[in-house]
Short mmCIF file of C-alpha atoms in Angstrom, two decimals:
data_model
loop_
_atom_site.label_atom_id
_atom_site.label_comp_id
_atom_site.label_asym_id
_atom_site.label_seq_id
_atom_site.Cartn_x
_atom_site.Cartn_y
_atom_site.Cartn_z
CA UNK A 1484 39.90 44.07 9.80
CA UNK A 1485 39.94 40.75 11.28
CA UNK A 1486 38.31 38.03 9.40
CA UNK A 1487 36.37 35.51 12.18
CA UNK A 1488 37.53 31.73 12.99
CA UNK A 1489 35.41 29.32 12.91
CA UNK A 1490 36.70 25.78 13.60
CA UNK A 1491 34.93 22.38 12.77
CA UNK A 1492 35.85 19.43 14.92
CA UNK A 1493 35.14 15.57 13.66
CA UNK A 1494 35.43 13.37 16.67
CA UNK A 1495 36.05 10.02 16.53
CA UNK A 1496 36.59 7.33 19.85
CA UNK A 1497 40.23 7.38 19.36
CA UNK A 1498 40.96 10.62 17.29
CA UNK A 1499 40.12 14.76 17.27
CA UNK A 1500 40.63 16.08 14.08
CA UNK A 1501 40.48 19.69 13.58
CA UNK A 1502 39.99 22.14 10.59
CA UNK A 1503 40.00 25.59 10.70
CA UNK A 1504 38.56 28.53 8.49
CA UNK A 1505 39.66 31.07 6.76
CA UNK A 1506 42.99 30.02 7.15
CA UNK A 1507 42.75 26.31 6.09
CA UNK A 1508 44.73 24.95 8.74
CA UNK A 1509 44.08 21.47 10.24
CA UNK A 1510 45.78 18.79 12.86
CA UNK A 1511 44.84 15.83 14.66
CA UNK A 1512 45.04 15.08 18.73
CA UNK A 1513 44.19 12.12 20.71
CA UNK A 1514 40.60 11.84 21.95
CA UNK A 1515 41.63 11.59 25.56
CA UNK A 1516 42.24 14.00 28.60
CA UNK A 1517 45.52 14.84 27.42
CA UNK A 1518 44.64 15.36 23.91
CA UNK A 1519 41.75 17.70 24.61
CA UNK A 1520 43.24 19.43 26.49
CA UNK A 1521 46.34 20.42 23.93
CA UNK A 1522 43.10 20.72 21.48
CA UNK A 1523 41.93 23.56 23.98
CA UNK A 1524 45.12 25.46 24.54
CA UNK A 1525 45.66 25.37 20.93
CA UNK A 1526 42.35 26.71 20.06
CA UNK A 1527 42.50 29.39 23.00
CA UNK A 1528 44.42 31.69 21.22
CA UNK A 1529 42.56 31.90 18.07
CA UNK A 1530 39.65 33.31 19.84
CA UNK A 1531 37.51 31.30 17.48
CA UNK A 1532 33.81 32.63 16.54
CA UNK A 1533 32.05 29.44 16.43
CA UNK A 1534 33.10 25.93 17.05
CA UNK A 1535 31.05 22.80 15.00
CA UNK A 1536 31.35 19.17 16.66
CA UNK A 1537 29.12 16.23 15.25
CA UNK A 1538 27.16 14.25 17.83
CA UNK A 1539 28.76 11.12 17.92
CA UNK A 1540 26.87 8.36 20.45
CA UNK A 1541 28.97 10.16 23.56
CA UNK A 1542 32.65 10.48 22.33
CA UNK A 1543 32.20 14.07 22.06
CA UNK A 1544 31.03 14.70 25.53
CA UNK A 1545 34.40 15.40 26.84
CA UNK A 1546 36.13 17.54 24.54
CA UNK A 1547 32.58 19.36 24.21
CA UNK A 1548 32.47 19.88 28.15
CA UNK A 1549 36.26 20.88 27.92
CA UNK A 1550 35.71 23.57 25.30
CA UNK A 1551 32.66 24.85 27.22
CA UNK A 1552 34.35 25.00 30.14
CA UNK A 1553 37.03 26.97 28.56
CA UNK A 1554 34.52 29.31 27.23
CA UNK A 1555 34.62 28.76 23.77
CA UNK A 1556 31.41 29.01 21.27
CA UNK A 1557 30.69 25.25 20.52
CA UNK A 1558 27.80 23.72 18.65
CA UNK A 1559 27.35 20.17 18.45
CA UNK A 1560 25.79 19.46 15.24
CA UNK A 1561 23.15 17.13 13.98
CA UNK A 1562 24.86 14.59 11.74
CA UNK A 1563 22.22 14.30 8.99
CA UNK A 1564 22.21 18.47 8.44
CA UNK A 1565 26.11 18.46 8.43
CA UNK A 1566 25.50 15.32 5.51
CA UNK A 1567 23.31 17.30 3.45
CA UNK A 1568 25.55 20.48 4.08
CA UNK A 1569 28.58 18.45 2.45
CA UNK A 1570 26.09 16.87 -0.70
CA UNK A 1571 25.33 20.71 -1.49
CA UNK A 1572 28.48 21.83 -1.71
CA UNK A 1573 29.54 19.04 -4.09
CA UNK A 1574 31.08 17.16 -1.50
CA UNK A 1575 30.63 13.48 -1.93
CA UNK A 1576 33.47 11.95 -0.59
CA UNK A 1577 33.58 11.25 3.43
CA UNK A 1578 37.02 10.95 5.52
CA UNK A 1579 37.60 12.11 8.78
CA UNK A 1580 39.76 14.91 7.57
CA UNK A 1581 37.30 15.72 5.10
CA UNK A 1582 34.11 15.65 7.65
CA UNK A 1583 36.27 18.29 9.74
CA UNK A 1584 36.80 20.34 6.59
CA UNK A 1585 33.32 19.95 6.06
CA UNK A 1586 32.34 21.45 9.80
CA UNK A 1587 34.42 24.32 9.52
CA UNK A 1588 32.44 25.28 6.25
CA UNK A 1589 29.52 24.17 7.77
CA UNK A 1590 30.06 26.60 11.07
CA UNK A 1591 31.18 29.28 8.52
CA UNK A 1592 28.07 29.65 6.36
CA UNK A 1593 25.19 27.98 8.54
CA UNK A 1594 26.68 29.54 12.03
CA UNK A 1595 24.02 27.46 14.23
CA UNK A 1596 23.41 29.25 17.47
CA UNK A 1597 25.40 27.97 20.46
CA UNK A 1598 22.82 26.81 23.45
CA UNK A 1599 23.89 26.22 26.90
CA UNK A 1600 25.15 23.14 27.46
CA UNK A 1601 23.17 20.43 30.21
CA UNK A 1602 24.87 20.93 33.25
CA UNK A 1603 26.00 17.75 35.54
CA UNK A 1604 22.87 16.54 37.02
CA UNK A 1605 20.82 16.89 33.59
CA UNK A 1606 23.53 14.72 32.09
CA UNK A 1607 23.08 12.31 34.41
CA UNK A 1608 19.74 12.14 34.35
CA UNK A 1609 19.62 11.53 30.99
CA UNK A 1610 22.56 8.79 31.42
CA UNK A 1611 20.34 6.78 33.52
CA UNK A 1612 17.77 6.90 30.99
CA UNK A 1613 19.88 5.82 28.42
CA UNK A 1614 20.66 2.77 30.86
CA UNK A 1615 17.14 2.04 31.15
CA UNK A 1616 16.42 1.75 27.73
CA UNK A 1617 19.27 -0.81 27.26
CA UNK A 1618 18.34 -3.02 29.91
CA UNK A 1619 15.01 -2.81 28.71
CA UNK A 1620 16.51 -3.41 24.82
CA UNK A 1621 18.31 -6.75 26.46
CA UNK A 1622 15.26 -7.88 28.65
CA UNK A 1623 13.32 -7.97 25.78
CA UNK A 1624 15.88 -9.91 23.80
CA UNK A 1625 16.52 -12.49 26.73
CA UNK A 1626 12.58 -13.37 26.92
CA UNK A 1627 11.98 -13.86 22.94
CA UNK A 1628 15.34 -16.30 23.01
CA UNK A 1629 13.49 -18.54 25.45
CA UNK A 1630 10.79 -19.05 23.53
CA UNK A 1631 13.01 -21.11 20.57
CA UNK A 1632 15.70 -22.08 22.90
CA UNK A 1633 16.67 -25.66 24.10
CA UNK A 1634 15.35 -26.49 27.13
CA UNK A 1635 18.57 -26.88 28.42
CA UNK A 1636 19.57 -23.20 28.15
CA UNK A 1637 16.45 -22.05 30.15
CA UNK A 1638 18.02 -21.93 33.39
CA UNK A 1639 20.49 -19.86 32.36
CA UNK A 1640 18.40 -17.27 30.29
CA UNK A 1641 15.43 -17.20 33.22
CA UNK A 1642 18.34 -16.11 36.02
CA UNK A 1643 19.86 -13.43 33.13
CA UNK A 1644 16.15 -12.16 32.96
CA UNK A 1645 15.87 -12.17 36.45
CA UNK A 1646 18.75 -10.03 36.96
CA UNK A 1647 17.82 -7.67 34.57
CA UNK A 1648 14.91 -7.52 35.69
CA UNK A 1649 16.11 -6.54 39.23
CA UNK A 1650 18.32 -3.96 37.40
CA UNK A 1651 15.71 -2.62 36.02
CA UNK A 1652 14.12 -2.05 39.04
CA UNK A 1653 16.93 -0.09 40.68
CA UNK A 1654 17.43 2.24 37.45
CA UNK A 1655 14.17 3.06 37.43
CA UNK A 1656 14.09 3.55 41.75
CA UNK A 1657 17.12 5.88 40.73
CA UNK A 1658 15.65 7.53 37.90
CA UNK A 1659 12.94 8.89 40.93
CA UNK A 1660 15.35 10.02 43.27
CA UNK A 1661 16.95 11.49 40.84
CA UNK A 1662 13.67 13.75 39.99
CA UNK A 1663 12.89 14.24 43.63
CA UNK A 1664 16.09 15.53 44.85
CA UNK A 1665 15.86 18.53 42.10
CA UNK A 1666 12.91 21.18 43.10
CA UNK A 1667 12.85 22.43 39.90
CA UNK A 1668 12.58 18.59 38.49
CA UNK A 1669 10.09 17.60 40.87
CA UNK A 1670 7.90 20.92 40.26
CA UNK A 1671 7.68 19.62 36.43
CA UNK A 1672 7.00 15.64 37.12
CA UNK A 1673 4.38 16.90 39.27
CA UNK A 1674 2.58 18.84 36.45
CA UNK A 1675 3.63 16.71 33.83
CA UNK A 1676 1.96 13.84 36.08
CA UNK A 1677 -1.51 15.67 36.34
CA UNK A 1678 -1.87 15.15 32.68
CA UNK A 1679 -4.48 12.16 32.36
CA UNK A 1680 -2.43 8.65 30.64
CA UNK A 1681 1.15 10.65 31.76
CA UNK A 1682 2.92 8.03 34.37
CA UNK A 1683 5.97 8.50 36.22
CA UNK A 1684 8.06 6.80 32.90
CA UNK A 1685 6.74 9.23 30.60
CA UNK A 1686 7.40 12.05 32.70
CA UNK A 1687 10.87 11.07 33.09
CA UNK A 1688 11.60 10.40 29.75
CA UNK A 1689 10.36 13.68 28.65
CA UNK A 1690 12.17 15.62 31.36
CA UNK A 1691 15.56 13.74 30.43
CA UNK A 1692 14.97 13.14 26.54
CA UNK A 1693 12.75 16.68 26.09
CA UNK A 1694 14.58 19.73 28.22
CA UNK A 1695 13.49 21.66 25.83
CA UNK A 1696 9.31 20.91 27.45
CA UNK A 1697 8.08 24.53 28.74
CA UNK A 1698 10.61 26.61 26.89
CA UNK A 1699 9.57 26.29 23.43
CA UNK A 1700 5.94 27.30 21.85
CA UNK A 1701 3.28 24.36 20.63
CA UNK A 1702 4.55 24.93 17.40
CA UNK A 1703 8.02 24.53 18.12
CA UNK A 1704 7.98 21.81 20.51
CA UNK A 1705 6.00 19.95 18.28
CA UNK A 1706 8.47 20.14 14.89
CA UNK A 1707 11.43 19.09 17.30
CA UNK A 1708 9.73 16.18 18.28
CA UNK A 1709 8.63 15.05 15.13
CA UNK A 1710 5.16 15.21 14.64
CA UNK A 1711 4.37 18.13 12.60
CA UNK A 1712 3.68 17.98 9.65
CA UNK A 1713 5.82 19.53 6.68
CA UNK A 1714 4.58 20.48 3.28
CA UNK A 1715 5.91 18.57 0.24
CA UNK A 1716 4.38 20.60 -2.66
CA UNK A 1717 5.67 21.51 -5.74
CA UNK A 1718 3.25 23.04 -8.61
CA UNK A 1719 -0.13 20.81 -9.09
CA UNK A 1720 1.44 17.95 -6.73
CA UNK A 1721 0.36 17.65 -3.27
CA UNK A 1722 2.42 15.40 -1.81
CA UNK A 1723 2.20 13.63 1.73
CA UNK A 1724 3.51 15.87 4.95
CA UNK A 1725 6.19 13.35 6.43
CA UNK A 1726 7.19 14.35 9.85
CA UNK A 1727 10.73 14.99 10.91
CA UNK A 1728 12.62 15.43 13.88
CA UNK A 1729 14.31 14.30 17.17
CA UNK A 1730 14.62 10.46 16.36
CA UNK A 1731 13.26 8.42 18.79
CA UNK A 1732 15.83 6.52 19.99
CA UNK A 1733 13.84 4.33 23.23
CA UNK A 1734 10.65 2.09 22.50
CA UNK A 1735 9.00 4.19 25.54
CA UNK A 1736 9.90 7.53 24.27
CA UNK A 1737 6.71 9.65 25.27
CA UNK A 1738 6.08 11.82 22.30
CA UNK A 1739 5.57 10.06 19.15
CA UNK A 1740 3.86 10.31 16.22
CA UNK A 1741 2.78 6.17 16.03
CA UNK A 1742 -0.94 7.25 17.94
CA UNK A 1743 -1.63 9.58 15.14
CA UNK A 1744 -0.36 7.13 12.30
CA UNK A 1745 -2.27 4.18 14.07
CA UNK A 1746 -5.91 6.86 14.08
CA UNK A 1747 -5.53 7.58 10.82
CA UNK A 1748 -5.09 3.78 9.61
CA UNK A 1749 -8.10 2.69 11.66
CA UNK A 1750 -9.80 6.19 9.96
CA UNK A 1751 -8.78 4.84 6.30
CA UNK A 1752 -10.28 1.22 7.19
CA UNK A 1753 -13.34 3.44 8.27
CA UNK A 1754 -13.63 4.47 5.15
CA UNK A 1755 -14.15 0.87 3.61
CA UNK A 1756 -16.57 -0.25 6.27
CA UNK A 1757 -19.89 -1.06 4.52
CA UNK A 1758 -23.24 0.72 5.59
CA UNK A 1759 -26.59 -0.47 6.95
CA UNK A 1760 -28.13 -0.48 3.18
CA UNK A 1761 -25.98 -3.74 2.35
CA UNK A 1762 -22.80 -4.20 0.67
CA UNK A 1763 -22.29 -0.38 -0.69
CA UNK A 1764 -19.43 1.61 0.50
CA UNK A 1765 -20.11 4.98 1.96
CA UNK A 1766 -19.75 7.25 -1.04
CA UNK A 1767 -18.40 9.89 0.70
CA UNK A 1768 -15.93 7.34 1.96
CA UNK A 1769 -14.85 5.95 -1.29
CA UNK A 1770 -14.19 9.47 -2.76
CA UNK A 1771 -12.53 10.54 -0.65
CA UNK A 1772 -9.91 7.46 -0.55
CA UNK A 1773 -10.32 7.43 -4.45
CA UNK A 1774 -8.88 11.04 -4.13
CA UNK A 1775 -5.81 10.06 -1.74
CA UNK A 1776 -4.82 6.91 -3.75
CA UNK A 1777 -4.85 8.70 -7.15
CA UNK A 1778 -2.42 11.35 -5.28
CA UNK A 1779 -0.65 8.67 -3.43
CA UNK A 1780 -0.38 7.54 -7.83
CA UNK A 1781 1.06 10.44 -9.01
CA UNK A 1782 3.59 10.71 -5.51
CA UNK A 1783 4.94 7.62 -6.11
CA UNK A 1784 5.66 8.26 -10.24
CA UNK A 1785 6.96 11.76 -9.22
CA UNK A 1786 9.41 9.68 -6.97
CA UNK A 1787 8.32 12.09 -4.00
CA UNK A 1788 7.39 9.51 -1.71
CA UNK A 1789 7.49 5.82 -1.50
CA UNK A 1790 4.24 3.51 -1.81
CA UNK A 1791 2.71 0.46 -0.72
CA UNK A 1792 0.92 -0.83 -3.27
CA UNK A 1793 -0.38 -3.84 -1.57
CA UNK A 1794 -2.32 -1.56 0.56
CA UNK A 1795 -3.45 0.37 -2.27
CA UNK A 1796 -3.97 -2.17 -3.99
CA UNK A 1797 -6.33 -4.37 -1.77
CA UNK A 1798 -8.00 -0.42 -1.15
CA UNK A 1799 -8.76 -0.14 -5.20
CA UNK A 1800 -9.84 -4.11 -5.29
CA UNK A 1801 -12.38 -3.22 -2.62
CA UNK A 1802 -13.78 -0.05 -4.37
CA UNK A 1803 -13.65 -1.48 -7.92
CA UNK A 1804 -15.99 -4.63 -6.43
CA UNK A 1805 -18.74 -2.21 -5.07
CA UNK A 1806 -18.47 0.10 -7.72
CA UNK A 1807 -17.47 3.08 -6.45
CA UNK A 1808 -13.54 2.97 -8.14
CA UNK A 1809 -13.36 5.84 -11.19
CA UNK A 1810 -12.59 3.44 -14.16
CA UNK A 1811 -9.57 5.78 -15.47
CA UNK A 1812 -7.97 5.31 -11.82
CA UNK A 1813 -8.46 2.07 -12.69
CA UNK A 1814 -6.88 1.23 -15.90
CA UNK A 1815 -4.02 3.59 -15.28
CA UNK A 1816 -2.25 1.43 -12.99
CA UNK A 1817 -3.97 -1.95 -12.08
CA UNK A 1818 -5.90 -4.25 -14.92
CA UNK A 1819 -9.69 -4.96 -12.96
#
């Protein structure tokens, strides 16, 4: 019986190098149209089961598209799970020939399902969004330099601004014919649009950055993006649920978990305010944070998760003047 192929590809801006498993063979070609396309006719005959890119910033789109085309299995992998892959197995070192040795494995043992790749007009979409969020990364940048700039540089910095500013303009004009020469694009800005607080930027960004919108369950949608929570316990420690996923890589990016960070903080200074009696904390209040800094405590000695303990600190200083701070939680960290 034939044993499968599987074939892990590290891609660099110049360079494709290639591993393949069971059979341990590897070579290099040139990241360019004649280079992937010797990487394809060489990888043709192998009839591979799975192929394992890394996502790279974009120098993987064309061999990716190439092999796709070619209709070949291909996965493009995210970077941190191939990272933690390569720590498991013992792997510590990190080389280019390596990292491809390290895909193979990884396409051999994990096999990640292949999805359908975007096709032409969803990768454009999403490379005028990508646009937009640089100009809106420089425009940013140009208008905090004139504020500590010499006076003589002004002119040239307000007529940079202005330009990008006028570029900005046109992405964003293109980013809406875009949507409204696509039914199917327009029928989802539409309904994504009769959300109350969703604008035409969020829609968008989520129908560029978020494909995946309308496909995927609540539950499912909402781990990819990042803002559900995952459980960190282990025996009598309850740790804190951090939330991982997609990384936001644009300040406007839609879906975020910084709203539900930003409630709870103004929940937690709640908490503190004092009541109508006077100067006494809500008692309710103060155990309650009493309970989340003593396991906030015992995170940070387990080395589960990192602490701020001027925050804590300035909490326990605030409960230890009205009386309502447990004088072991006290003493066990911070002198009164």
């Amino acid at each position: 019986m034939t044993s499968s192929v599987f074939v892990g590809v590290d891609v660099a801006k110049e360079r494709l190098d290639v591993a393949v498993r069971p059979s341990g063979e590897g070579w290099s070609e040139a990241n360019d149209e004649a280079g992937i396309a010797a990487l394809v006719a060489r990888l043709q005959p192998l009839g591979p089961a799975l192929i394992v890119c890394e996502a790279t910033g974009g120098f993987e789109r064309p061999a990716i598209a190439a092999l796709a085309a070619a209709g070949l299995p291909v996965v493009v992998a995210n970077p941190r799970q191939v990272r933690d892959f390569a720590r498991a197995t013992g792997q510590l070192a990190k080389t280019d020939v390596l990292d491809a040795g390290i895909l193979a494995l990884f396409a051999e043992r994990v096999r990640p399902t292949p999805r359908a790749l975007p096709d032409a007009a969803a990768q454009l979409l999403d490379a005028v969004l990508t646009r937009r969020r640089q100009l809106l990364e420089m425009l940013t940048a140009e208008k905090n330099r004139l504020g500590f700039a010499p006076k003589p540089l002004h002119r040239g910095i307000r007529a940079h601004i202005r330009w990008l500013e006028r570029q900005l303009d046109d992405v964003t004009k293109e980013l809406a014919d875009l949507i409204e020469a696509s039914p199917v694009w327009r029928a989802k800005d539409d309904l994504l649009q009769s959300v109350p607080g969703v604008g035409p930027i969020v829609s968008y960004t989520l129908l560029g950055e978020l494909p995946e919108l309308g496909t995927l369950s609540h539950k499912q949608i909402a781990a990819l993006v990042g803002v559900a929570p995952l459980a960190r316990d282990s025996g009598t420690l309850r740790g804190k649920t951090p939330r991982v996923g997609r990384p936001c890589e644009c300040p406007d990016r839609a879906v975020h978990g910084g709203a539900v960070r930003s409630a709870l903080e103004s929940d937690t200074k709640g908490l503190l305010r004092p009541s109508q009696g006077g100067r006494e904390a809500d008692e309710g209040g103060a155990d309650r944070l009493c309970a989340e800094t003593a396991d906030a405590v015992e995170c940070d000695d387990e080395g589960q998760q990192p602490v701020d303990d001027s925050r804590i600190q300035n909490s326990i200083q605030l409960l230890a003047r009205d009386g309502a701070l447990p004088p072991g939680l006290r003493a066990a960290r911070w002198p009164a």
